[in-house]
PDB file of C-alpha atoms and ligand atoms in Angstrom:
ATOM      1  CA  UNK A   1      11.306  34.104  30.059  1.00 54.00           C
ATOM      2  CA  UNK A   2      15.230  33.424  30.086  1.00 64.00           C
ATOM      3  CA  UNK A   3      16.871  33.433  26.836  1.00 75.00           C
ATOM      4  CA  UNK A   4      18.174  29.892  26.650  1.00 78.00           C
ATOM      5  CA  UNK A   5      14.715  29.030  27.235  1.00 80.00           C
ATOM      6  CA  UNK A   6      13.504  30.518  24.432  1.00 79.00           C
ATOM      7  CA  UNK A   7      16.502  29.957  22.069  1.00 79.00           C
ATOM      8  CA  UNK A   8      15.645  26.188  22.864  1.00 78.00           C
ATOM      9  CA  UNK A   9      11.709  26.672  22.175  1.00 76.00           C
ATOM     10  CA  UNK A  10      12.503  28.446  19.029  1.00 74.00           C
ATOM     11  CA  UNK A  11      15.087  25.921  18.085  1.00 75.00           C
ATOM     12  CA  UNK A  12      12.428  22.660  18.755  1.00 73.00           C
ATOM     13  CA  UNK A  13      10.193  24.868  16.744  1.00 73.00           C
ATOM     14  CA  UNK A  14      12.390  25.529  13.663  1.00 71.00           C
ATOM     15  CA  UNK A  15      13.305  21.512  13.707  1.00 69.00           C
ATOM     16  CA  UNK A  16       9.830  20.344  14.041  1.00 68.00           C
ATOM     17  CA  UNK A  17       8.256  22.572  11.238  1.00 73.00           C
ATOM     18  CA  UNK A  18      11.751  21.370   8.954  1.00 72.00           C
ATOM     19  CA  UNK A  19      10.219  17.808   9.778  1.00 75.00           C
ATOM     20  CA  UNK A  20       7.013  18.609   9.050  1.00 76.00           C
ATOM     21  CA  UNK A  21       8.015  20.152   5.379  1.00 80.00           C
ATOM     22  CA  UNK A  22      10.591  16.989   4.811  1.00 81.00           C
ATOM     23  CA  UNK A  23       7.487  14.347   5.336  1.00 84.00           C
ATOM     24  CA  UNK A  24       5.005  16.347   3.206  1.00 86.00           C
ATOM     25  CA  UNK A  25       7.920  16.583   0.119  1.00 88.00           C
ATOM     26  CA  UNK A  26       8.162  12.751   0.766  1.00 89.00           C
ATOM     27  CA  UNK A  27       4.425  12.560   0.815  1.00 91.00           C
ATOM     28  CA  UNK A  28       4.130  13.960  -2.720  1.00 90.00           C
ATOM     29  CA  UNK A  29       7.167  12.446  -4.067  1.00 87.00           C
ATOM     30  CA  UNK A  30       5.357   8.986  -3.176  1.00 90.00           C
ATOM     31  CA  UNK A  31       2.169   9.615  -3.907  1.00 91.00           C
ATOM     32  CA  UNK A  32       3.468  10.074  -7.593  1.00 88.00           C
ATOM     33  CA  UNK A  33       5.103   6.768  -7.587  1.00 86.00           C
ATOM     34  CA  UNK A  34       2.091   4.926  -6.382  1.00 90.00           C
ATOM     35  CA  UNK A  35      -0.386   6.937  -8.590  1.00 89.00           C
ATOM     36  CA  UNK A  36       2.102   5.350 -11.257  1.00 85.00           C
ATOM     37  CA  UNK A  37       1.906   1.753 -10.287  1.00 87.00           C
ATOM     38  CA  UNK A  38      -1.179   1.650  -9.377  1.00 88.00           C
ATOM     39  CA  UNK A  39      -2.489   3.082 -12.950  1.00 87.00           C
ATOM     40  CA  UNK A  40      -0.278   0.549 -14.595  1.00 87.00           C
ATOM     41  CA  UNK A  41      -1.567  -2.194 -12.796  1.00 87.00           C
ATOM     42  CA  UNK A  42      -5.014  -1.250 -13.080  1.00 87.00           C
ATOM     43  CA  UNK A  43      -4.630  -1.184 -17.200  1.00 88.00           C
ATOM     44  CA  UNK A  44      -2.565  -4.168 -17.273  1.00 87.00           C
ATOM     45  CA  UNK A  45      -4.943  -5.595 -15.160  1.00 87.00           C
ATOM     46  CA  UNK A  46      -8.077  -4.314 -17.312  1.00 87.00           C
ATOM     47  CA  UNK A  47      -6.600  -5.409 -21.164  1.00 88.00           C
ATOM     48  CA  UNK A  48      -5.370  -9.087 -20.119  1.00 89.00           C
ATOM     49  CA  UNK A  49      -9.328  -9.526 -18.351  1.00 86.00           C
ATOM     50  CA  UNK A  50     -10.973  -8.208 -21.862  1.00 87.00           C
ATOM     51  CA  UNK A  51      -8.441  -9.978 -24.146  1.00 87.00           C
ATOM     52  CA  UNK A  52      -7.849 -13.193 -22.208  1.00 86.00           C
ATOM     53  CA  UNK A  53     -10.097 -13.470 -19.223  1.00 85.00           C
ATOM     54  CA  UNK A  54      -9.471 -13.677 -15.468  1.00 85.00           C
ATOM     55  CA  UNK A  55      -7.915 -17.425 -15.625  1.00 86.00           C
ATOM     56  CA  UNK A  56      -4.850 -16.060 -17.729  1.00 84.00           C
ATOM     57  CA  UNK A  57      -5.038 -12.561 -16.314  1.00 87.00           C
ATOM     58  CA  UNK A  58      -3.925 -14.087 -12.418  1.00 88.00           C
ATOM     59  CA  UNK A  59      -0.878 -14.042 -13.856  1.00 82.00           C
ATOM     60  CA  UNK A  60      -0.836 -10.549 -14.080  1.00 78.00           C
ATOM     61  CA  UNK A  61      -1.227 -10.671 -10.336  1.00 80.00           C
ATOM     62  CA  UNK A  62       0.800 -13.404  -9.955  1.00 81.00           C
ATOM     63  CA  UNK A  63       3.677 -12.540 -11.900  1.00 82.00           C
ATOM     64  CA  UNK A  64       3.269  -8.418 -13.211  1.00 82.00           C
ATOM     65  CA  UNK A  65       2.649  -6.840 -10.071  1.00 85.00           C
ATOM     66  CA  UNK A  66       5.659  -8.216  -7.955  1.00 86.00           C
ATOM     67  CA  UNK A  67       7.815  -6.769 -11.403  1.00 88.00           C
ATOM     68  CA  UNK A  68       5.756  -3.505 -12.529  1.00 86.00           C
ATOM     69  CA  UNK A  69       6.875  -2.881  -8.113  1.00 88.00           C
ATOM     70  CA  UNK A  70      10.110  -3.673  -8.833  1.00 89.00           C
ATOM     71  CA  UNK A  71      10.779  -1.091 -11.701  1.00 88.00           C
ATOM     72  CA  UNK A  72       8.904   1.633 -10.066  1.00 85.00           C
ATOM     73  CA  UNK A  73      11.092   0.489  -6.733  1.00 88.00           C
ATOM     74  CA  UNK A  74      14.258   0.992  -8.697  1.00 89.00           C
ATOM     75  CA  UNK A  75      13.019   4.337 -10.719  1.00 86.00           C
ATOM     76  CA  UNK A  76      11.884   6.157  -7.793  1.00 84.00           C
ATOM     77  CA  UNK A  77      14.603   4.880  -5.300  1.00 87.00           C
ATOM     78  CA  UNK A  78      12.487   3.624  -2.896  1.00 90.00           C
ATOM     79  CA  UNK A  79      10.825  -0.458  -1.442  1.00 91.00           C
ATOM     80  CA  UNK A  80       7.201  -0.255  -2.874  1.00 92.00           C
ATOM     81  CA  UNK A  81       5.047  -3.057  -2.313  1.00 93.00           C
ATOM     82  CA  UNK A  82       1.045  -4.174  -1.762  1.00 94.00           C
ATOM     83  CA  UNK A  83      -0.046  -5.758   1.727  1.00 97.00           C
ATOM     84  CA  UNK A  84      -3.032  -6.337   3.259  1.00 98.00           C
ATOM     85  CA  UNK A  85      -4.988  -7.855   6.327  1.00 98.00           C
ATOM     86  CA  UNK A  86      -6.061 -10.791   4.516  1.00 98.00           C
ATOM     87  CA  UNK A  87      -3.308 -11.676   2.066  1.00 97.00           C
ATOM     88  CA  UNK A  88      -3.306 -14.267  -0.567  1.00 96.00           C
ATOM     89  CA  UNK A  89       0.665 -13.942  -0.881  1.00 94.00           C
ATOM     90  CA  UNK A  90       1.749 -14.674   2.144  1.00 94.00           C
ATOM     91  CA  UNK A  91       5.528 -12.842   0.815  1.00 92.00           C
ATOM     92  CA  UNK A  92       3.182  -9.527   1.219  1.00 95.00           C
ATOM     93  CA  UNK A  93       1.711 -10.077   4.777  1.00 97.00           C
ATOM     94  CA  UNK A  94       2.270  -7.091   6.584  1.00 98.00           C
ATOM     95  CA  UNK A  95       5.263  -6.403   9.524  1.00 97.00           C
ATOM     96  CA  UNK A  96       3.816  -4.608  12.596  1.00 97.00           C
ATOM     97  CA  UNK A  97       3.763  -1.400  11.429  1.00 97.00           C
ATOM     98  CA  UNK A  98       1.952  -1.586   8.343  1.00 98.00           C
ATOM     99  CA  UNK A  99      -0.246  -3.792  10.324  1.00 98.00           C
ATOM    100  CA  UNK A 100      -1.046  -1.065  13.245  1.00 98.00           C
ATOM    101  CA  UNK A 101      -1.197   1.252   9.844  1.00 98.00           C
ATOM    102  CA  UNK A 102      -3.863  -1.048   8.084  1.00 98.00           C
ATOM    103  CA  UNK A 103      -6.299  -1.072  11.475  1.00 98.00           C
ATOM    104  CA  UNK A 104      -6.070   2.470  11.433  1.00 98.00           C
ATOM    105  CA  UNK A 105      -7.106   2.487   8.027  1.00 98.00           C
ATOM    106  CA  UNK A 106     -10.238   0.473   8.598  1.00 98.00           C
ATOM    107  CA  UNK A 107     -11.346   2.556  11.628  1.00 98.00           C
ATOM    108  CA  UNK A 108     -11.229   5.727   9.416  1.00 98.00           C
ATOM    109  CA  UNK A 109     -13.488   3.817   6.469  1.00 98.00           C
ATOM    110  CA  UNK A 110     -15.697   3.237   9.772  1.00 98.00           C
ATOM    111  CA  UNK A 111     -15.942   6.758  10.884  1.00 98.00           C
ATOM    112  CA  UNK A 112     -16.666   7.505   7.260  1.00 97.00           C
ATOM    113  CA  UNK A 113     -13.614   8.667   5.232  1.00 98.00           C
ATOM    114  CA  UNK A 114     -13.470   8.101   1.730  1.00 97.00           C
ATOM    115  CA  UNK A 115     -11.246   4.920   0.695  1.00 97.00           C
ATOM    116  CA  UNK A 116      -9.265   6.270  -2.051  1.00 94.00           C
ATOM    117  CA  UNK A 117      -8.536   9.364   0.514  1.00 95.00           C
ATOM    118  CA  UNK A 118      -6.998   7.549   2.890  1.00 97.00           C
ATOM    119  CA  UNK A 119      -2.999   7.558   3.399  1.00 97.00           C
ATOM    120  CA  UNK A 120      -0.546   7.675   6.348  1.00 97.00           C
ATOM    121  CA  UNK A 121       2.704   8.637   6.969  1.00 95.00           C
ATOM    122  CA  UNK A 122       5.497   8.653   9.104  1.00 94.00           C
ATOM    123  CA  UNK A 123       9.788   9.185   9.729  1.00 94.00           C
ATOM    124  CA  UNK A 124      10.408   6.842  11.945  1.00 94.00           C
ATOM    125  CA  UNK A 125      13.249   3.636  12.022  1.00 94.00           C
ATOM    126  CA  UNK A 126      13.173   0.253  10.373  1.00 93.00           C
ATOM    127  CA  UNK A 127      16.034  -2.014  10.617  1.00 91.00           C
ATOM    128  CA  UNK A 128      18.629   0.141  11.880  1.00 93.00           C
ATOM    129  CA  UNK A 129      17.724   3.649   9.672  1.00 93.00           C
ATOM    130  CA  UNK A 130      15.756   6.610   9.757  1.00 94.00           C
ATOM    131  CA  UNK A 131      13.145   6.022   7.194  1.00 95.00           C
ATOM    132  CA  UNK A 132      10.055   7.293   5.964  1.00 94.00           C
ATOM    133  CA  UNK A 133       7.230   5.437   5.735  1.00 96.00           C
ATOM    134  CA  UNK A 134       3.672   5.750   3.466  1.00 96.00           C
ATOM    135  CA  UNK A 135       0.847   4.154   3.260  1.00 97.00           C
ATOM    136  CA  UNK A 136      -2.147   4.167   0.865  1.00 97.00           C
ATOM    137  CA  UNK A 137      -5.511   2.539   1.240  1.00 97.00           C
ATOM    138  CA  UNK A 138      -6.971   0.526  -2.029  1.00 96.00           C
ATOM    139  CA  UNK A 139     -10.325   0.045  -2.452  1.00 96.00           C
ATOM    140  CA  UNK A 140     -11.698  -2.914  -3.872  1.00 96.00           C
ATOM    141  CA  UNK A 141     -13.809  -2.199  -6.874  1.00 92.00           C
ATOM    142  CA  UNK A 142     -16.007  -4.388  -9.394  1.00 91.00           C
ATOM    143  CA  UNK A 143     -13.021  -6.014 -11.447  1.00 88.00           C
ATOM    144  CA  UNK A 144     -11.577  -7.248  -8.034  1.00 91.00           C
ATOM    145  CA  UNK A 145     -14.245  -9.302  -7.543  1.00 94.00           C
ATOM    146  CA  UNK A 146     -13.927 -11.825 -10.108  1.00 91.00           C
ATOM    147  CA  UNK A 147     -10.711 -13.143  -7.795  1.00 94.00           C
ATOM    148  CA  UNK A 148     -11.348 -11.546  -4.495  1.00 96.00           C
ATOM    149  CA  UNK A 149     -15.274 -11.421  -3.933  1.00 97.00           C
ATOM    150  CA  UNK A 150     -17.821 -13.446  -2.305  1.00 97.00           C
ATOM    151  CA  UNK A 151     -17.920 -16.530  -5.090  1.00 93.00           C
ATOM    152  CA  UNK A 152     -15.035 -17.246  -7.493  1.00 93.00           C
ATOM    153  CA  UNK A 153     -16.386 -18.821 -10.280  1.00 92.00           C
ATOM    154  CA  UNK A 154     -14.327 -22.096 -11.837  1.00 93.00           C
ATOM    155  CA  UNK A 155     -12.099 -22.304 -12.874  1.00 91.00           C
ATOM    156  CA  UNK A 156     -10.320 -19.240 -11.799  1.00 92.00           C
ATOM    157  CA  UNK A 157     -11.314 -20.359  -7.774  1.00 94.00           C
ATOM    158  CA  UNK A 158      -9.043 -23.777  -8.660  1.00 95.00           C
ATOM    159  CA  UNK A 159      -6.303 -21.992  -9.721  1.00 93.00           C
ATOM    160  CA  UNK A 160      -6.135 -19.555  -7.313  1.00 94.00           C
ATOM    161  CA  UNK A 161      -6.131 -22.511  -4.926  1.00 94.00           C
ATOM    162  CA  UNK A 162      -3.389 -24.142  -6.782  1.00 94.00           C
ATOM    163  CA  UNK A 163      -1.055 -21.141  -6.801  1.00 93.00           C
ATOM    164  CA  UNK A 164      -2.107 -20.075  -3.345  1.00 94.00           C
ATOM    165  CA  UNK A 165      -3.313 -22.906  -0.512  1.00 94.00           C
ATOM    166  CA  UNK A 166      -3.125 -20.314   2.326  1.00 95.00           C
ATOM    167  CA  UNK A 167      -4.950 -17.595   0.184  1.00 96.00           C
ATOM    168  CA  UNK A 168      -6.861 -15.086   2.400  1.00 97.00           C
ATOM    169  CA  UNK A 169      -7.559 -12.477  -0.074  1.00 97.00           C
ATOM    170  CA  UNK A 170     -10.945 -13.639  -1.098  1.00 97.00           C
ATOM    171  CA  UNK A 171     -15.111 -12.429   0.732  1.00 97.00           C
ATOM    172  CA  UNK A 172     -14.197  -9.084  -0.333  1.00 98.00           C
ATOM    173  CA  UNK A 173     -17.052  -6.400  -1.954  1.00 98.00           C
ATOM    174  CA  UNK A 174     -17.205  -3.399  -3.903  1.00 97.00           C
ATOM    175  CA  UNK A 175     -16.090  -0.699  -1.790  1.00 97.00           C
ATOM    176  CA  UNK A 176     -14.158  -2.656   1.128  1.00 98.00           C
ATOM    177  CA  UNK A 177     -10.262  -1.893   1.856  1.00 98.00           C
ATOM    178  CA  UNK A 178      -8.784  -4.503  -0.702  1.00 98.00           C
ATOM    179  CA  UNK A 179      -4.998  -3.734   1.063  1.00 98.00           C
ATOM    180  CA  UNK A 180      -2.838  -0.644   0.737  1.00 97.00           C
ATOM    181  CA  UNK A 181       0.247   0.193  -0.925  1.00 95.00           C
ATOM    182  CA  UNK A 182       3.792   0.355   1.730  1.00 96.00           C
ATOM    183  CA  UNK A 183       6.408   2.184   0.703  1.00 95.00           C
ATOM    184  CA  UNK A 184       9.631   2.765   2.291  1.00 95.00           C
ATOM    185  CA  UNK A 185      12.554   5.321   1.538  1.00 93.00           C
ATOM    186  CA  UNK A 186      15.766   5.083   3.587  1.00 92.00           C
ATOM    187  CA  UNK A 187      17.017   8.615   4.587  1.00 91.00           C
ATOM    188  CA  UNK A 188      20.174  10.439   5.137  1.00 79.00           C
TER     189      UNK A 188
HETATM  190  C1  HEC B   1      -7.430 -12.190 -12.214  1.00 57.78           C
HETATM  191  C2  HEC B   1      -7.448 -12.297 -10.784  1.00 57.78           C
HETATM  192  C3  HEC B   1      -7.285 -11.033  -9.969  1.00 57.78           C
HETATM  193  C4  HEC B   1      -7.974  -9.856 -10.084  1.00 57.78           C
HETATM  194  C5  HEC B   1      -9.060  -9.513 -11.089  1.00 57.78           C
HETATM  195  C6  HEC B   1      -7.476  -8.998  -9.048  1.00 57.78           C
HETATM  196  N1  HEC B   1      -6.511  -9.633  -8.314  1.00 57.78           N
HETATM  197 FE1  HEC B   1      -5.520  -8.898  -6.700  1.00 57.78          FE
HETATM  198  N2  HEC B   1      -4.402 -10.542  -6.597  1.00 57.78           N
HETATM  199  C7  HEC B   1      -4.507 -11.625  -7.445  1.00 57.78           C
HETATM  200  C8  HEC B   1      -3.396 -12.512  -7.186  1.00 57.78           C
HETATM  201  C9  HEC B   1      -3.117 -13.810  -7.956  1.00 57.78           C
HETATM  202  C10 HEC B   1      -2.633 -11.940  -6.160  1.00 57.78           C
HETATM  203  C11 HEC B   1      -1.349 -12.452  -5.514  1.00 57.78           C
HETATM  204  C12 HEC B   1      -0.179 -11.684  -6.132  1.00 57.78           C
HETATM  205  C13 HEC B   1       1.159 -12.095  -5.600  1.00 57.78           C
HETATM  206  O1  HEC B   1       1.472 -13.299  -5.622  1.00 57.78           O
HETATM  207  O2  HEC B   1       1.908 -11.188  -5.168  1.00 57.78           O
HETATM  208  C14 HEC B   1      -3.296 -10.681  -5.808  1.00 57.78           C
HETATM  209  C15 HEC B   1      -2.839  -9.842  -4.826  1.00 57.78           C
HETATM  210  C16 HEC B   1      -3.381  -8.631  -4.545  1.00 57.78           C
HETATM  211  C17 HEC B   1      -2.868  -7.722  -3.525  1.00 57.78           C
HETATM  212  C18 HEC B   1      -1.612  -7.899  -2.664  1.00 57.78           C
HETATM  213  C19 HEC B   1      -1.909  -8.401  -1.282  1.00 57.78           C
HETATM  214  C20 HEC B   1      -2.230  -9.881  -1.238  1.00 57.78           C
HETATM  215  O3  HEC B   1      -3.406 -10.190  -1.012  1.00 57.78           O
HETATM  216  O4  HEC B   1      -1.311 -10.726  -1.430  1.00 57.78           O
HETATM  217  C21 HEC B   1      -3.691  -6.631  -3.547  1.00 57.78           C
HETATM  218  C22 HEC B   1      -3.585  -5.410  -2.653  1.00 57.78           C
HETATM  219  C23 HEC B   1      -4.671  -6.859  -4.595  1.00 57.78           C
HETATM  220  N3  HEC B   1      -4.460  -8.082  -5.168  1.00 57.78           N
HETATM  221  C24 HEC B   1      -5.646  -5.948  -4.933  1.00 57.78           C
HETATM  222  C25 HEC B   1      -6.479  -6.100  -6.037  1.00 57.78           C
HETATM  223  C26 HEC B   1      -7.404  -5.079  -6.473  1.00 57.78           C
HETATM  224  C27 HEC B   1      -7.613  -3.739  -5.799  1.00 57.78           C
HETATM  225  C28 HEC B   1      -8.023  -5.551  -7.594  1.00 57.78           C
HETATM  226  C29 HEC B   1      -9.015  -4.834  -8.481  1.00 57.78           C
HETATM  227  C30 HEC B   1      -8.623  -3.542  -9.005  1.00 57.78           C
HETATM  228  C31 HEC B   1      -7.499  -6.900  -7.833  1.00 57.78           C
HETATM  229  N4  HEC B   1      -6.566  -7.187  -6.869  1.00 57.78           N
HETATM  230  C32 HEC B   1      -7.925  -7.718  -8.847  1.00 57.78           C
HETATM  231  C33 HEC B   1      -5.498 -11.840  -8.394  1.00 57.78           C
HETATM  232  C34 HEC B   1      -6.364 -10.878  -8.847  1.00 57.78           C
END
């Protein structure tokens, strides 16, 4: 083999394994700030449905979650956010990526992966800069039904109405892809 040849191998080599360590530092980086949110939201979630019931606790939804993203957004330096296929905030519907991301996702619950196992990433561009991008599946469990299963009891179902008229974020069950969690950090 000539030389340049291999110099240019060995140099496509060395840049793709320097990729491959960047994306899986970013991976774990992430994966902390989302294990963060979404334990906070969980237990926010949680104490306002024990101590005030699910009318009062949409607006933890409604008004918590956009903040408790916000703070972990600014702490950790990068955009984290919730979409899903079926939103009920339309301000979280997802762009074509996370879209193409969130398919993927439910072919890999069909072919049998666990739901709380399943995350993508990806450097790629978005607006103009190299970014990375992560995903993170969440699964819907039994507390998630009350204002995203099959029936919504009143009067939670006519507020939920109220606040959202296009709301597509309800028919879900226990163990379904509720949405995912989208992150984006803007690199050097
Ligand atoms: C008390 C009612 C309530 C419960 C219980 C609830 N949600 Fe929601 N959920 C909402 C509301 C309201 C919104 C819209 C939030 C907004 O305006 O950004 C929402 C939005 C979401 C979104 C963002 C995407 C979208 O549809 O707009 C995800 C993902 C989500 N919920 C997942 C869950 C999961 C998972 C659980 C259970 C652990 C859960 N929710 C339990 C009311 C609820």
């Amino acid at each position: 083999m000539k030389k340049p040849i291999l110099y240019i191998l060995l140099g496509l080599l060395t840049s793709f394994s320097a990729h491959a360590s960047e994306n899986a530092q970013l991976t774990n980086e992430t994966r902390g700030a989302i294990k963060a949110l979404g334990s906070e939201l969980k237990a926010t979630l949680q104490s306002a449905m024990k101590s005030e019931g699910p009318l009062k606790a949409i607006a933890v939804c409604n008004v918590k979650a956009p903040e408790l993203a916000k703070k972990v957004s600014t702490e950790k330096g990068m955009e984290v956010g919730r979409t899903s296929l079926k939103t009920r905030n339309e301000l979280n519907a997802p762009d074509p990526w996370e879209l193409s991301v969130l398919e993927q996702f439910e072919h890999r619950k069909a072919d049998g992966e666990p739901v709380n196992r399943i995350e993508y990433s990806e450097v790629t561009t978005h607006n103009g800069n190299r970014v990375f991008r992560y995903m993170k599946a969440i699964p819907t469990d039994d507390v998630c039904l009350m204002c995203h299963g099959k029936q919504i009891a009143e009067p939670v179902s006519a507020e939920l109405k109220k606040l959202y008229p296009n709301d597509r974020a309800t028919g879900f069950s226990k163990g379904d892809i509720r949405g995912a969690f989208t992150v984006i950090k803007i690199l050097e």
